[in-house]
Short mmCIF file of C-alpha atoms and ligand atoms in Angstrom, two decimals:
data_model
loop_
_atom_site.label_atom_id
_atom_site.label_comp_id
_atom_site.label_asym_id
_atom_site.label_seq_id
_atom_site.Cartn_x
_atom_site.Cartn_y
_atom_site.Cartn_z
CA MET A 1 -21.34 -19.05 -28.90
CA SER A 2 -17.62 -18.52 -28.32
CA TYR A 3 -16.69 -15.79 -25.94
CA LYS A 4 -13.58 -14.42 -24.31
CA VAL A 5 -12.20 -15.50 -20.97
CA PHE A 6 -9.77 -12.87 -19.57
CA ASP A 7 -7.13 -14.02 -17.11
CA ILE A 8 -8.43 -11.51 -14.91
CA CYS A 9 -10.70 -8.63 -14.27
CA ILE A 10 -10.36 -6.03 -11.96
CA ILE A 11 -13.44 -3.63 -10.71
CA GLY A 12 -12.21 -0.57 -9.68
CA TYR A 13 -9.54 1.53 -11.41
CA GLY A 14 -8.17 3.78 -8.49
CA PRO A 15 -4.75 3.43 -7.31
CA VAL A 16 -4.95 -0.06 -5.92
CA GLY A 17 -6.57 -1.12 -9.18
CA ALA A 18 -4.63 0.59 -11.41
CA THR A 19 -1.09 -0.52 -9.86
CA LEU A 20 -2.43 -4.33 -9.89
CA SER A 21 -3.53 -4.16 -13.42
CA GLY A 22 0.02 -2.68 -14.41
CA LEU A 23 1.79 -5.49 -12.72
CA LEU A 24 -0.49 -8.25 -13.66
CA SER A 25 -0.22 -6.84 -17.56
CA SER A 26 3.62 -6.64 -17.61
CA LEU A 27 3.44 -10.02 -16.54
CA GLY A 28 1.67 -10.94 -19.76
CA LEU A 29 -1.57 -11.93 -18.47
CA SER A 30 -4.84 -10.83 -20.32
CA VAL A 31 -6.23 -7.77 -17.86
CA LEU A 32 -9.67 -6.31 -18.09
CA VAL A 33 -10.44 -3.49 -15.96
CA ILE A 34 -14.18 -2.22 -15.11
CA GLU A 35 -14.67 1.35 -13.64
CA LYS A 36 -17.71 3.12 -13.18
CA ASN A 37 -16.35 6.93 -13.45
CA ASN A 38 -14.50 8.38 -16.46
CA GLY A 39 -10.94 9.60 -15.86
CA VAL A 40 -8.74 9.90 -12.97
CA SER A 41 -10.49 10.90 -9.70
CA PRO A 42 -9.97 14.82 -9.18
CA THR A 43 -9.90 14.21 -5.31
CA ALA A 44 -6.42 14.28 -3.42
CA ARG A 45 -6.99 11.91 -1.09
CA ALA A 46 -3.67 9.84 -0.02
CA ILE A 47 -0.81 12.30 -0.06
CA ASN A 48 1.98 9.97 1.06
CA THR A 49 3.73 7.11 0.16
CA ASP A 50 6.99 4.87 1.37
CA SER A 51 9.75 2.88 0.18
CA GLU A 52 7.83 -0.37 -0.19
CA GLN A 53 5.31 0.95 -2.71
CA LEU A 54 7.73 2.38 -4.51
CA ARG A 55 9.56 -0.65 -4.68
CA THR A 56 6.34 -1.94 -6.15
CA PHE A 57 5.96 1.27 -8.47
CA ASN A 58 9.52 0.40 -9.73
CA PHE A 59 8.19 -2.63 -11.27
CA LEU A 60 5.96 -0.45 -13.32
CA ASN A 61 8.99 1.74 -13.77
CA ILE A 62 7.71 4.61 -12.64
CA ALA A 63 9.17 5.45 -9.43
CA PRO A 64 11.68 7.54 -10.67
CA LYS A 65 8.86 9.68 -12.23
CA ILE A 66 6.80 9.63 -9.11
CA ILE A 67 9.98 10.86 -6.76
CA ALA A 68 10.32 13.77 -9.51
CA ASN A 69 6.71 15.00 -8.60
CA SER A 70 6.78 14.55 -5.08
CA ARG A 71 8.22 15.95 -1.95
CA LYS A 72 10.90 14.31 0.40
CA ILE A 73 9.97 14.80 3.98
CA LYS A 74 12.46 15.23 7.07
CA LYS A 75 10.64 15.27 10.19
CA VAL A 76 7.02 14.65 11.40
CA HIS A 77 6.52 16.56 14.89
CA PHE A 78 3.35 15.41 17.20
CA THR A 79 3.49 18.97 18.48
CA ASP A 80 1.47 21.29 21.83
CA SER A 81 -1.23 23.98 20.42
CA GLU A 82 1.96 26.73 20.02
CA PHE A 83 3.67 23.93 17.60
CA ASN A 84 6.25 22.75 20.41
CA PRO A 85 7.50 19.13 19.79
CA TYR A 86 6.60 16.63 22.05
CA SER A 87 8.05 14.02 19.84
CA THR A 88 9.54 14.06 16.21
CA ILE A 89 10.08 11.37 13.67
CA ASP A 90 13.29 11.76 11.63
CA ILE A 91 12.88 10.49 8.31
CA PRO A 92 16.00 9.32 6.28
CA LYS A 93 16.48 10.43 2.59
CA GLU A 94 16.61 6.58 1.93
CA ASP A 95 16.29 3.35 3.55
CA ASN A 96 18.21 -0.37 2.85
CA LEU A 97 14.99 -0.66 -0.20
CA GLY A 98 16.84 2.22 -1.57
CA TRP A 99 14.18 4.57 -1.61
CA PRO A 100 12.84 7.63 0.54
CA PRO A 101 10.64 6.22 3.44
CA ALA A 102 8.21 8.95 3.42
CA LEU A 103 7.79 10.74 0.12
CA LEU A 104 4.25 13.12 -0.46
CA PHE A 105 2.57 13.24 -4.14
CA TYR A 106 -0.14 14.54 -5.08
CA GLN A 107 -3.26 11.80 -5.88
CA PRO A 108 -4.48 12.58 -9.19
CA GLU A 109 -1.23 13.05 -10.47
CA LEU A 110 0.29 9.95 -9.45
CA GLU A 111 -3.13 7.87 -10.60
CA THR A 112 -2.13 9.61 -13.99
CA ILE A 113 1.55 8.20 -14.07
CA ILE A 114 0.38 4.85 -13.40
CA ARG A 115 -2.44 5.18 -15.85
CA ASP A 116 -0.37 6.61 -18.39
CA SER A 117 2.32 3.74 -17.74
CA ASN A 118 -0.57 1.37 -18.49
CA LEU A 119 -1.37 2.44 -21.74
CA LYS A 120 1.78 0.56 -23.05
CA TYR A 121 0.18 -2.95 -22.16
CA LYS A 122 -1.78 -4.26 -25.17
CA ASN A 123 -2.98 -7.14 -23.02
CA LEU A 124 -4.92 -4.84 -20.78
CA LYS A 125 -8.30 -3.50 -21.51
CA ILE A 126 -9.68 -0.57 -19.66
CA LEU A 127 -13.76 -0.11 -19.76
CA GLU A 128 -14.30 3.27 -17.97
CA ASN A 129 -17.85 4.84 -17.61
CA THR A 130 -18.84 1.20 -16.81
CA LYS A 131 -20.34 -0.35 -13.91
CA ALA A 132 -20.16 -3.86 -12.40
CA VAL A 133 -23.51 -4.59 -11.53
CA ASN A 134 -23.85 -8.60 -11.02
CA ILE A 135 -21.28 -10.88 -10.47
CA GLU A 136 -21.87 -15.02 -11.13
CA ASP A 137 -19.38 -17.41 -9.54
CA THR A 138 -19.54 -19.63 -12.85
CA ASN A 139 -16.43 -21.19 -14.48
CA PRO A 140 -15.17 -18.99 -15.85
CA ILE A 141 -16.59 -16.53 -13.61
CA ARG A 142 -19.48 -13.79 -15.27
CA VAL A 143 -19.57 -10.21 -14.35
CA ASP A 144 -22.51 -8.14 -15.83
CA ILE A 145 -21.69 -4.48 -16.48
CA ARG A 146 -23.42 -1.76 -17.45
CA ASN A 147 -22.38 1.26 -20.00
CA ASP A 148 -24.57 4.09 -20.86
CA ARG A 149 -27.91 1.88 -19.91
CA LYS A 150 -26.42 -1.14 -21.96
CA ASP A 151 -26.05 -4.34 -20.47
CA SER A 152 -23.43 -6.98 -21.47
CA ARG A 153 -21.45 -9.66 -19.94
CA ILE A 154 -17.25 -10.39 -19.37
CA TYR A 155 -15.97 -13.66 -18.39
CA CYS A 156 -12.88 -14.54 -16.60
CA LYS A 157 -10.89 -16.66 -14.61
CA TYR A 158 -9.94 -14.37 -11.59
CA LEU A 159 -11.83 -11.16 -10.33
CA ILE A 160 -10.51 -8.87 -7.98
CA GLY A 161 -12.49 -6.37 -6.23
CA CYS A 162 -10.53 -2.87 -6.20
CA ASP A 163 -13.39 -1.04 -5.84
CA GLY A 164 -13.29 0.79 -2.68
CA ALA A 165 -14.79 1.32 0.80
CA ASN A 166 -18.46 0.38 -0.29
CA SER A 167 -16.86 -2.30 -2.24
CA PHE A 168 -19.60 -4.28 -4.23
CA VAL A 169 -17.43 -7.45 -4.50
CA ARG A 170 -16.84 -7.61 -0.93
CA LYS A 171 -20.53 -8.04 -0.49
CA TYR A 172 -20.90 -10.05 -3.25
CA ILE A 173 -18.43 -12.64 -1.29
CA ASP A 174 -20.42 -11.90 2.13
CA SER A 175 -17.55 -10.73 3.34
CA LYS A 176 -18.31 -8.52 6.71
CA LEU A 177 -16.29 -5.47 8.23
CA ILE A 178 -14.49 -5.90 11.61
CA ASP A 179 -15.27 -2.56 13.04
CA PHE A 180 -12.57 -1.31 15.67
CA GLY A 181 -14.85 1.39 16.61
CA PHE A 182 -12.93 4.70 15.70
CA ASP A 183 -15.45 7.25 13.96
CA GLN A 184 -14.16 10.81 13.58
CA ASP A 185 -15.29 13.92 11.40
CA TRP A 186 -12.31 15.85 10.06
CA ILE A 187 -12.39 18.76 7.39
CA VAL A 188 -9.74 18.04 5.09
CA ILE A 189 -8.53 21.08 3.16
CA ASP A 190 -6.20 20.78 -0.01
CA ALA A 191 -4.69 24.37 -0.67
CA HIS A 192 -2.25 25.78 -2.90
CA THR A 193 0.27 28.69 -2.38
CA THR A 194 0.35 31.46 -4.81
CA LYS A 195 3.38 33.45 -3.64
CA GLN A 196 6.43 32.21 -1.82
CA ILE A 197 5.61 32.35 2.11
CA ASP A 198 7.27 31.42 5.18
CA ILE A 199 5.29 27.74 5.78
CA SER A 200 7.47 24.65 6.89
CA LYS A 201 8.25 22.87 3.67
CA ASP A 202 9.77 19.48 4.67
CA GLU A 203 8.20 18.99 8.07
CA ALA A 204 4.57 17.51 8.64
CA LYS A 205 2.79 18.20 11.94
CA GLN A 206 0.51 16.76 13.88
CA ILE A 207 -0.88 19.58 16.35
CA CYS A 208 -2.27 18.32 19.55
CA ASP A 209 -4.16 21.31 20.38
CA PRO A 210 -6.84 20.74 23.26
CA ASN A 211 -8.98 23.18 21.41
CA ARG A 212 -9.34 21.31 18.25
CA LEU A 213 -6.80 18.54 16.60
CA GLN A 214 -5.03 19.72 13.80
CA THR A 215 -2.97 18.11 10.98
CA TYR A 216 -0.56 20.12 8.57
CA VAL A 217 1.51 18.28 5.39
CA PRO A 218 3.18 19.97 3.02
CA GLY A 219 2.66 18.23 -0.22
CA ARG A 220 4.43 18.50 -3.92
CA ARG A 221 5.26 21.70 -5.21
CA ASN A 222 2.94 24.19 -3.86
CA HIS A 223 0.43 21.68 -2.56
CA LYS A 224 -0.51 22.14 1.26
CA ARG A 225 -2.68 19.63 3.22
CA PHE A 226 -4.69 20.75 6.34
CA GLU A 227 -7.01 18.38 8.45
CA PHE A 228 -9.06 19.77 11.51
CA LYS A 229 -10.84 17.48 14.02
CA LEU A 230 -14.70 18.61 13.95
CA LEU A 231 -15.75 19.41 17.41
CA LYS A 232 -18.78 17.89 19.29
CA GLY A 233 -21.69 19.28 17.79
CA GLU A 234 -20.43 20.78 14.65
CA THR A 235 -21.39 19.53 11.18
CA LYS A 236 -20.37 20.47 7.89
CA LYS A 237 -22.68 23.25 7.50
CA ASP A 238 -20.90 25.08 9.97
CA PHE A 239 -17.72 25.19 7.92
CA THR A 240 -18.71 28.06 5.42
CA LYS A 241 -15.78 29.74 3.31
CA LYS A 242 -15.28 31.84 6.08
CA LYS A 243 -14.73 29.57 8.93
CA VAL A 244 -12.43 27.84 6.75
CA TRP A 245 -9.93 30.61 5.91
CA GLU A 246 -10.06 31.40 10.03
CA LEU A 247 -9.00 27.41 10.44
CA LEU A 248 -6.03 28.55 7.77
CA SER A 249 -5.12 31.54 9.31
CA PRO A 250 -2.26 30.52 11.35
CA TRP A 251 -0.50 29.28 7.96
CA ILE A 252 -2.12 30.66 5.07
CA ASN A 253 -4.45 33.11 3.84
CA LYS A 254 -6.65 34.74 0.79
CA ASN A 255 -3.49 36.73 -0.32
CA ASN A 256 -1.14 33.99 -0.89
CA SER A 257 -3.10 31.16 -1.46
CA LYS A 258 -6.27 29.34 -3.30
CA ILE A 259 -8.47 26.35 -1.71
CA GLU A 260 -8.72 23.82 -3.91
CA ARG A 261 -11.50 21.77 -1.74
CA ALA A 262 -12.98 21.56 1.87
CA VAL A 263 -14.30 17.99 2.73
CA VAL A 264 -15.72 16.86 5.79
CA TYR A 265 -15.07 13.11 6.02
CA LYS A 266 -15.50 10.42 8.57
CA PHE A 267 -12.30 8.83 9.56
CA HIS A 268 -13.00 5.12 10.75
CA ALA A 269 -11.00 2.02 11.35
CA CYS A 270 -12.42 -1.34 10.16
CA ILE A 271 -11.02 -4.86 8.03
CA ALA A 272 -12.94 -7.62 5.93
CA ASP A 273 -12.98 -10.84 7.52
CA LYS A 274 -13.20 -12.68 4.24
CA TRP A 275 -10.45 -11.30 1.62
CA LYS A 276 -10.83 -14.23 -0.86
CA ASP A 277 -13.95 -16.59 -2.04
CA LYS A 278 -12.57 -19.09 -4.75
CA ASN A 279 -11.60 -17.22 -7.44
CA ILE A 280 -12.78 -13.83 -6.13
CA PHE A 281 -10.54 -11.90 -4.17
CA ILE A 282 -10.89 -8.11 -2.54
CA ALA A 283 -7.91 -5.62 -2.08
CA GLY A 284 -6.90 -1.96 -1.00
CA ASP A 285 -10.02 -0.20 0.72
CA ALA A 286 -12.19 -2.80 0.14
CA ALA A 287 -10.73 -4.75 2.38
CA HIS A 288 -9.78 -2.12 4.93
CA GLN A 289 -10.10 1.63 5.88
CA MET A 290 -8.21 3.41 8.30
CA PRO A 291 -7.85 6.89 9.43
CA PRO A 292 -5.36 8.76 7.53
CA PHE A 293 -3.02 9.81 10.63
CA LEU A 294 -0.37 7.33 9.35
CA GLY A 295 -0.65 7.89 5.60
CA ALA A 296 -0.99 4.31 4.89
CA GLY A 297 -4.40 3.38 3.48
CA MET A 298 -3.51 3.51 -0.06
CA GLY A 299 -0.09 1.85 0.72
CA THR A 300 -1.76 -1.20 2.36
CA GLY A 301 -3.71 -1.69 -0.72
CA ILE A 302 -0.55 -1.48 -2.68
CA ARG A 303 0.76 -4.27 -0.57
CA ASP A 304 -2.02 -6.14 -1.02
CA VAL A 305 -1.58 -6.41 -4.90
CA PHE A 306 1.81 -6.75 -4.69
CA ASN A 307 1.56 -9.90 -2.79
CA LEU A 308 -1.72 -11.06 -4.74
CA ALA A 309 0.09 -10.45 -8.31
CA TRP A 310 2.75 -12.77 -8.33
CA LYS A 311 0.99 -15.54 -6.48
CA ILE A 312 -1.98 -15.17 -9.18
CA PHE A 313 0.51 -15.22 -12.16
CA LEU A 314 2.15 -18.27 -10.80
CA VAL A 315 -0.87 -20.20 -10.74
CA ILE A 316 -2.50 -19.13 -13.93
CA LYS A 317 1.00 -20.31 -15.52
CA GLY A 318 1.21 -23.68 -13.98
CA LYS A 319 4.17 -22.58 -12.19
CA ALA A 320 2.72 -23.17 -8.67
CA ASN A 321 -0.39 -25.00 -7.09
CA VAL A 322 -3.56 -23.21 -6.79
CA ASN A 323 -3.08 -23.76 -2.65
CA LEU A 324 -0.57 -20.37 -3.26
CA LEU A 325 -3.88 -18.35 -3.52
CA GLU A 326 -4.86 -19.30 0.30
CA THR A 327 -1.88 -17.45 1.52
CA TYR A 328 -3.08 -14.33 0.55
CA GLN A 329 -5.35 -13.35 3.33
CA LEU A 330 -3.26 -15.58 5.73
CA GLU A 331 0.14 -13.03 5.02
CA ARG A 332 -1.78 -10.02 4.32
CA GLU A 333 -4.74 -9.70 6.97
CA PRO A 334 -2.74 -9.65 10.07
CA HIS A 335 -0.19 -7.06 8.30
CA ALA A 336 -3.13 -4.90 7.39
CA ASN A 337 -4.90 -5.10 10.83
CA TRP A 338 -1.61 -4.08 12.34
CA THR A 339 -1.53 -1.05 10.18
CA VAL A 340 -5.28 -0.29 11.02
CA GLN A 341 -4.52 -0.63 14.36
CA GLN A 342 -1.73 1.86 14.17
CA ALA A 343 -3.40 4.57 12.50
CA LYS A 344 -6.08 4.46 15.08
CA LEU A 345 -3.24 4.65 18.02
CA ILE A 346 -2.01 7.91 16.36
CA GLY A 347 -5.06 9.37 16.74
CA GLU A 348 -5.51 8.20 20.32
CA MET A 349 -2.20 9.55 20.77
CA MET A 350 -2.89 13.01 19.45
CA GLU A 351 -5.84 13.15 21.79
CA GLN A 352 -3.40 11.91 24.78
CA PHE A 353 -0.89 14.40 24.17
CA SER A 354 -4.09 17.04 23.88
CA TYR A 355 -5.22 16.13 27.19
CA ARG A 356 -2.11 16.47 28.68
CA GLU A 357 -1.94 20.00 27.78
CA LYS A 358 -5.41 20.54 29.54
CA GLY A 359 -3.70 18.91 32.43
CA GLU A 360 -6.35 16.07 32.39
CA LYS A 361 -5.96 12.41 31.63
CA TYR A 362 -6.67 10.24 28.43
CA VAL A 363 -5.92 6.64 28.26
CA PRO A 364 -5.44 4.98 24.53
CA SER A 365 -7.52 1.62 24.04
CA ASN A 366 -3.87 0.33 22.81
CA THR A 367 -0.07 0.48 23.40
CA GLY A 368 3.04 0.08 21.75
CA TYR A 369 3.25 2.68 18.47
CA GLY A 370 6.17 1.68 16.16
CA GLU A 371 7.47 3.36 13.35
CA VAL A 372 8.24 0.11 11.43
CA PHE A 373 6.03 -2.02 9.95
CA PRO A 374 5.93 -5.67 11.36
CA HIS A 375 7.30 -8.83 9.75
CA LEU A 376 4.82 -10.92 7.72
CA ALA A 377 2.71 -13.46 10.03
CA ASN A 378 2.98 -16.14 7.58
CA GLY A 379 4.88 -16.92 4.72
CA TYR A 380 8.49 -16.95 5.55
CA TYR A 381 10.83 -19.92 7.78
CA GLY A 382 13.00 -19.26 10.91
CA ASP A 383 12.72 -16.70 13.81
CA PRO A 384 11.65 -13.17 12.46
CA THR A 385 12.46 -11.68 15.75
CA ASP A 386 15.84 -11.67 13.95
CA GLY A 387 14.50 -8.23 12.88
CA LEU A 388 15.44 -9.52 9.02
CA ILE A 389 13.22 -12.59 8.05
CA ALA A 390 9.79 -12.22 6.62
CA THR A 391 10.30 -8.45 6.12
CA PRO A 392 11.50 -6.51 2.92
CA PHE A 393 14.95 -7.60 1.75
CA CYS A 394 17.00 -4.87 0.94
CA ARG A 395 17.78 -3.45 -2.65
CA PHE A 396 21.48 -3.44 -3.71
CA ASN A 397 23.66 -2.67 -6.95
CA LEU A 398 25.18 -5.87 -8.44
CA ASP A 399 28.95 -6.00 -8.69
CA SER A 400 28.65 -7.62 -12.01
CA SER A 401 25.93 -5.48 -13.85
CA GLU A 402 24.30 -2.25 -13.97
CA LYS A 403 21.05 -3.82 -12.68
CA ASP A 404 20.28 -3.78 -8.98
CA SER A 405 19.12 -6.86 -6.87
CA ASP A 406 15.32 -6.18 -7.56
CA GLU A 407 15.85 -6.20 -11.22
CA TYR A 408 18.15 -9.34 -11.37
CA PHE A 409 15.32 -11.14 -9.71
CA GLY A 410 12.34 -9.64 -11.17
CA TRP A 411 9.20 -11.81 -10.51
CA ASN A 412 11.48 -15.01 -9.24
CA PHE A 413 12.02 -16.27 -6.11
CA GLY A 414 15.77 -16.02 -5.26
CA LEU A 415 18.58 -17.86 -3.53
CA ILE A 416 21.87 -15.45 -2.22
CA SER A 417 24.67 -16.65 -1.34
CA LYS A 418 28.31 -16.13 -0.59
CA LYS A 419 29.14 -19.91 -1.34
CA LYS A 420 29.14 -22.45 -4.09
CA LEU A 421 26.08 -24.47 -4.55
CA PRO A 422 26.34 -28.12 -4.39
CA LYS A 423 24.89 -30.01 -7.24
CA GLU A 424 22.18 -31.13 -5.49
CA ILE A 425 20.84 -28.02 -4.48
CA ASN A 426 21.09 -26.46 -7.91
CA LEU A 427 18.98 -29.29 -9.36
CA ILE A 428 16.43 -28.48 -6.51
CA LEU A 429 16.50 -24.53 -7.73
CA LYS A 430 15.93 -25.38 -11.24
CA LYS A 431 12.63 -27.71 -10.16
CA MET A 432 11.24 -24.77 -8.46
CA ASN A 433 12.48 -22.19 -10.79
CA ILE A 434 14.60 -19.95 -8.27
CA LYS A 435 17.31 -17.71 -9.48
CA PHE A 436 20.79 -17.85 -7.79
CA LEU A 437 23.03 -15.34 -7.18
CA SER A 438 26.26 -15.41 -6.09
CA VAL A 439 27.46 -12.33 -4.16
CA ASN A 440 30.44 -11.05 -1.77
CA ASP A 441 29.18 -7.83 -0.89
CA ASN A 442 29.88 -5.90 2.48
CA LYS A 443 26.11 -4.34 2.30
CA LEU A 444 24.43 -7.91 3.22
CA LYS A 445 27.04 -7.76 6.05
CA ASN A 446 23.70 -8.00 8.42
CA TYR A 447 21.81 -10.74 6.34
CA PHE A 448 25.07 -12.77 6.28
CA LYS A 449 25.87 -12.78 10.04
CA ASP A 450 25.28 -16.48 11.06
CA ALA A 451 23.91 -17.62 7.83
CA ASN A 452 25.72 -18.71 4.57
CA TYR A 453 22.31 -18.46 2.06
CA LEU A 454 19.31 -16.18 2.19
CA LEU A 455 16.37 -16.90 0.09
CA ILE A 456 14.06 -14.72 -0.91
CA ARG A 457 9.90 -14.23 -2.30
CA PRO A 458 9.25 -12.72 -5.65
CA ASP A 459 7.72 -9.66 -3.38
CA LYS A 460 11.42 -9.22 -1.98
CA TYR A 461 10.39 -10.50 1.47
CA LEU A 462 13.21 -12.34 2.95
CA PHE A 463 11.96 -15.99 3.40
CA SER A 464 14.46 -17.61 5.38
CA ARG A 465 18.30 -17.08 6.60
CA SER A 466 20.30 -20.96 6.49
CA ARG A 467 24.00 -21.62 7.54
CA THR A 468 24.58 -25.43 6.29
CA ASN A 469 23.47 -27.09 3.26
CA SER A 470 20.90 -29.37 5.21
CA GLU A 471 19.47 -25.89 6.96
CA LEU A 472 19.10 -25.01 3.54
CA LYS A 473 17.35 -27.88 1.98
CA GLU A 474 15.00 -27.62 4.98
CA ALA A 475 14.05 -24.16 4.27
CA LEU A 476 13.46 -25.20 0.38
CA CYS A 477 11.46 -27.98 1.77
CA GLU A 478 9.11 -25.50 3.83
CA LEU A 479 8.86 -23.33 0.77
CA GLU A 480 7.61 -26.07 -1.23
CA LYS A 481 5.32 -26.68 1.63
CA GLN A 482 4.03 -23.25 1.73
CA PHE A 483 3.69 -22.19 -1.80
CA SER A 484 3.61 -25.61 -3.69
CA LEU A 485 6.02 -24.84 -6.47
CA ILE A 486 6.86 -27.71 -7.82
CA THR A 487 3.51 -28.87 -10.34
C1 LIG B 1 -8.11 12.58 3.70
C2 LIG B 1 -7.59 11.50 3.30
C3 LIG B 1 -6.35 11.40 3.42
C4 LIG B 1 -6.00 10.02 3.02
N1 LIG B 1 -4.25 10.03 2.85
C5 LIG B 1 -3.60 9.02 2.93
C6 LIG B 1 -2.05 9.04 2.76
O1 LIG B 1 -1.65 9.67 3.09
N2 LIG B 1 -1.43 8.02 2.30
C7 LIG B 1 -2.21 6.64 1.90
O2 LIG B 1 -1.62 5.58 1.59
N3 LIG B 1 -3.66 6.56 1.70
C8 LIG B 1 -4.35 7.66 2.40
N4 LIG B 1 -5.67 7.43 2.40
C9 LIG B 1 -6.01 6.56 2.09
C10 LIG B 1 -6.20 6.23 0.49
O3 LIG B 1 -6.91 7.68 -0.13
C11 LIG B 1 -6.83 5.25 -0.03
O4 LIG B 1 -6.57 3.70 0.78
C12 LIG B 1 -6.87 4.79 -1.32
O5 LIG B 1 -7.40 5.65 -2.17
C13 LIG B 1 -7.64 3.51 -1.92
O6 LIG B 1 -7.57 2.95 -3.53
P1 LIG B 1 -8.63 1.88 -3.53
O7 LIG B 1 -8.16 2.03 -5.33
O8 LIG B 1 -8.45 0.55 -2.96
O9 LIG B 1 -9.98 2.55 -3.67
P2 LIG B 1 -10.37 3.85 -4.55
O10 LIG B 1 -9.36 4.96 -4.63
O11 LIG B 1 -11.75 4.25 -3.62
O12 LIG B 1 -11.05 3.27 -5.80
C14 LIG B 1 -11.94 2.55 -6.00
C15 LIG B 1 -12.74 2.66 -7.78
O13 LIG B 1 -13.43 1.47 -7.84
C16 LIG B 1 -14.55 2.19 -8.67
N5 LIG B 1 -16.01 1.27 -8.40
C17 LIG B 1 -16.74 1.21 -7.46
N6 LIG B 1 -17.41 0.26 -7.39
C18 LIG B 1 -17.59 -0.23 -8.65
C19 LIG B 1 -18.45 -0.52 -9.34
N7 LIG B 1 -19.41 -1.43 -9.35
N8 LIG B 1 -18.28 -0.74 -10.90
C20 LIG B 1 -17.02 -0.24 -11.48
N9 LIG B 1 -16.04 0.29 -10.20
C21 LIG B 1 -16.49 0.64 -9.48
C22 LIG B 1 -14.73 3.52 -8.07
O14 LIG B 1 -15.36 4.61 -8.96
C23 LIG B 1 -13.02 3.84 -7.93
O15 LIG B 1 -12.64 4.51 -8.96
C24 LIG B 1 -6.10 8.80 2.46
C25 LIG B 1 -7.80 9.22 2.58
C26 LIG B 1 -8.51 9.85 3.02
C27 LIG B 1 -9.90 10.18 3.08
#
């Protein structure tokens, strides 16, 4: 009997699965999505995105639409109980990626934008109301699915579990969650103002009140997000409607706002020890979970799939050796681990400030909170302490066309230089499918300090900076060693 074998099957059509399915479909691969629910989840959980995710969303041509439906934020304060700031993070309108570094959105709307954009792909099939119930790691991989109590099977070359915190795929590949020991109950309240009121519109607040830690985030349009830590002994039963309005009383009231939902969440911090088994992968909340203080849970998942999409594409198209797929966990896991630890640390910093107001001491389990994401732990060549190598490369407008650098390079590896290339290098670039751009641009001044050649990856991380032709040849050899591009 003949059956269709999809290039990719994605289990889970949350924000991470939806983004991945768009990215892979845009590359022409045949993609099947299996989602047990129907329609976008109405629950607004994630609220903050950043420039790196917007870069990814722009590969789906939806970044401007997301920005148009979001709120740009100017500051994040850590304050005492009376809202006096202990410390403030200023957020610029744009960073060197050419997108806002922090942007507040409404999750059901964001997911709708991604899903609407996915509708254009004829090579993307979405089965909603369908649950993945079993996996057989055969060749091709078999996934047993259940829809309206009817059982059937689908087949694929690669399977990716974007199936959230209780991931079925993670359990199938026998991956264990490493727990970082952070478990806190918080009530998360989404409200919408119905009148103009005097409430901070472009500043978020982490309120380190010794009586109860709190978070306020001004969402897009009238959406407002509030989070309150549960006190010792409190349970969700204590949070009656009356109690919820009481908590909100310094901010909003029944006369000027409506509550959409108030739900108690258990925040925790953990990471999976195994992200891949043969041709089966996990990404997003399936691979890591973190408290929302950094606003980076979904973002970490979007980074996972931007990393994975081009690798799977190159391997399926025979443009890279299958070893390339081994770099997924090597590159993503340390970065995600850092992010989970940072999110946990922000929670601990809030505790520390609140203890200070009480005149008591609290020592966080870690130190070294930084606002900037770290460089990749693997997948580069050179010294990343220059602050450039292994970090997201900037986006700039080309002199010669309307395009920007991201559009010009697309999903290709790229070489940027101010110098003409020798014939020998041109031949190597051709063999490795690397796209060349000659620039004479002041915007890249810091990148070209002590360097004449910049190698960038398809996900726009800077691979290397080289000064001489022989240094460039070394970097290209290293690129080949790490990514096996000559097949
Ligand atoms: C209060 C709160 C605030 C947050 N704030 C932020 C923030 O500001 N910024 C940020 O980046 N992140 C934030 N997060 C985290 C963010 O919401 C999650 O990281 C993100 O939603 C995870 O997306 P995902 O696609 O990996 O998983 P999910 O959204 O959980 O999607 C998984 C999907 O898989 C489906 N599924 C599961 N099992 C199966 C199966 N067997 N068969 C078929 N389908 C299946 C599910 O139905 C679901 O649709 C926050 C989270 C919370 C709780």
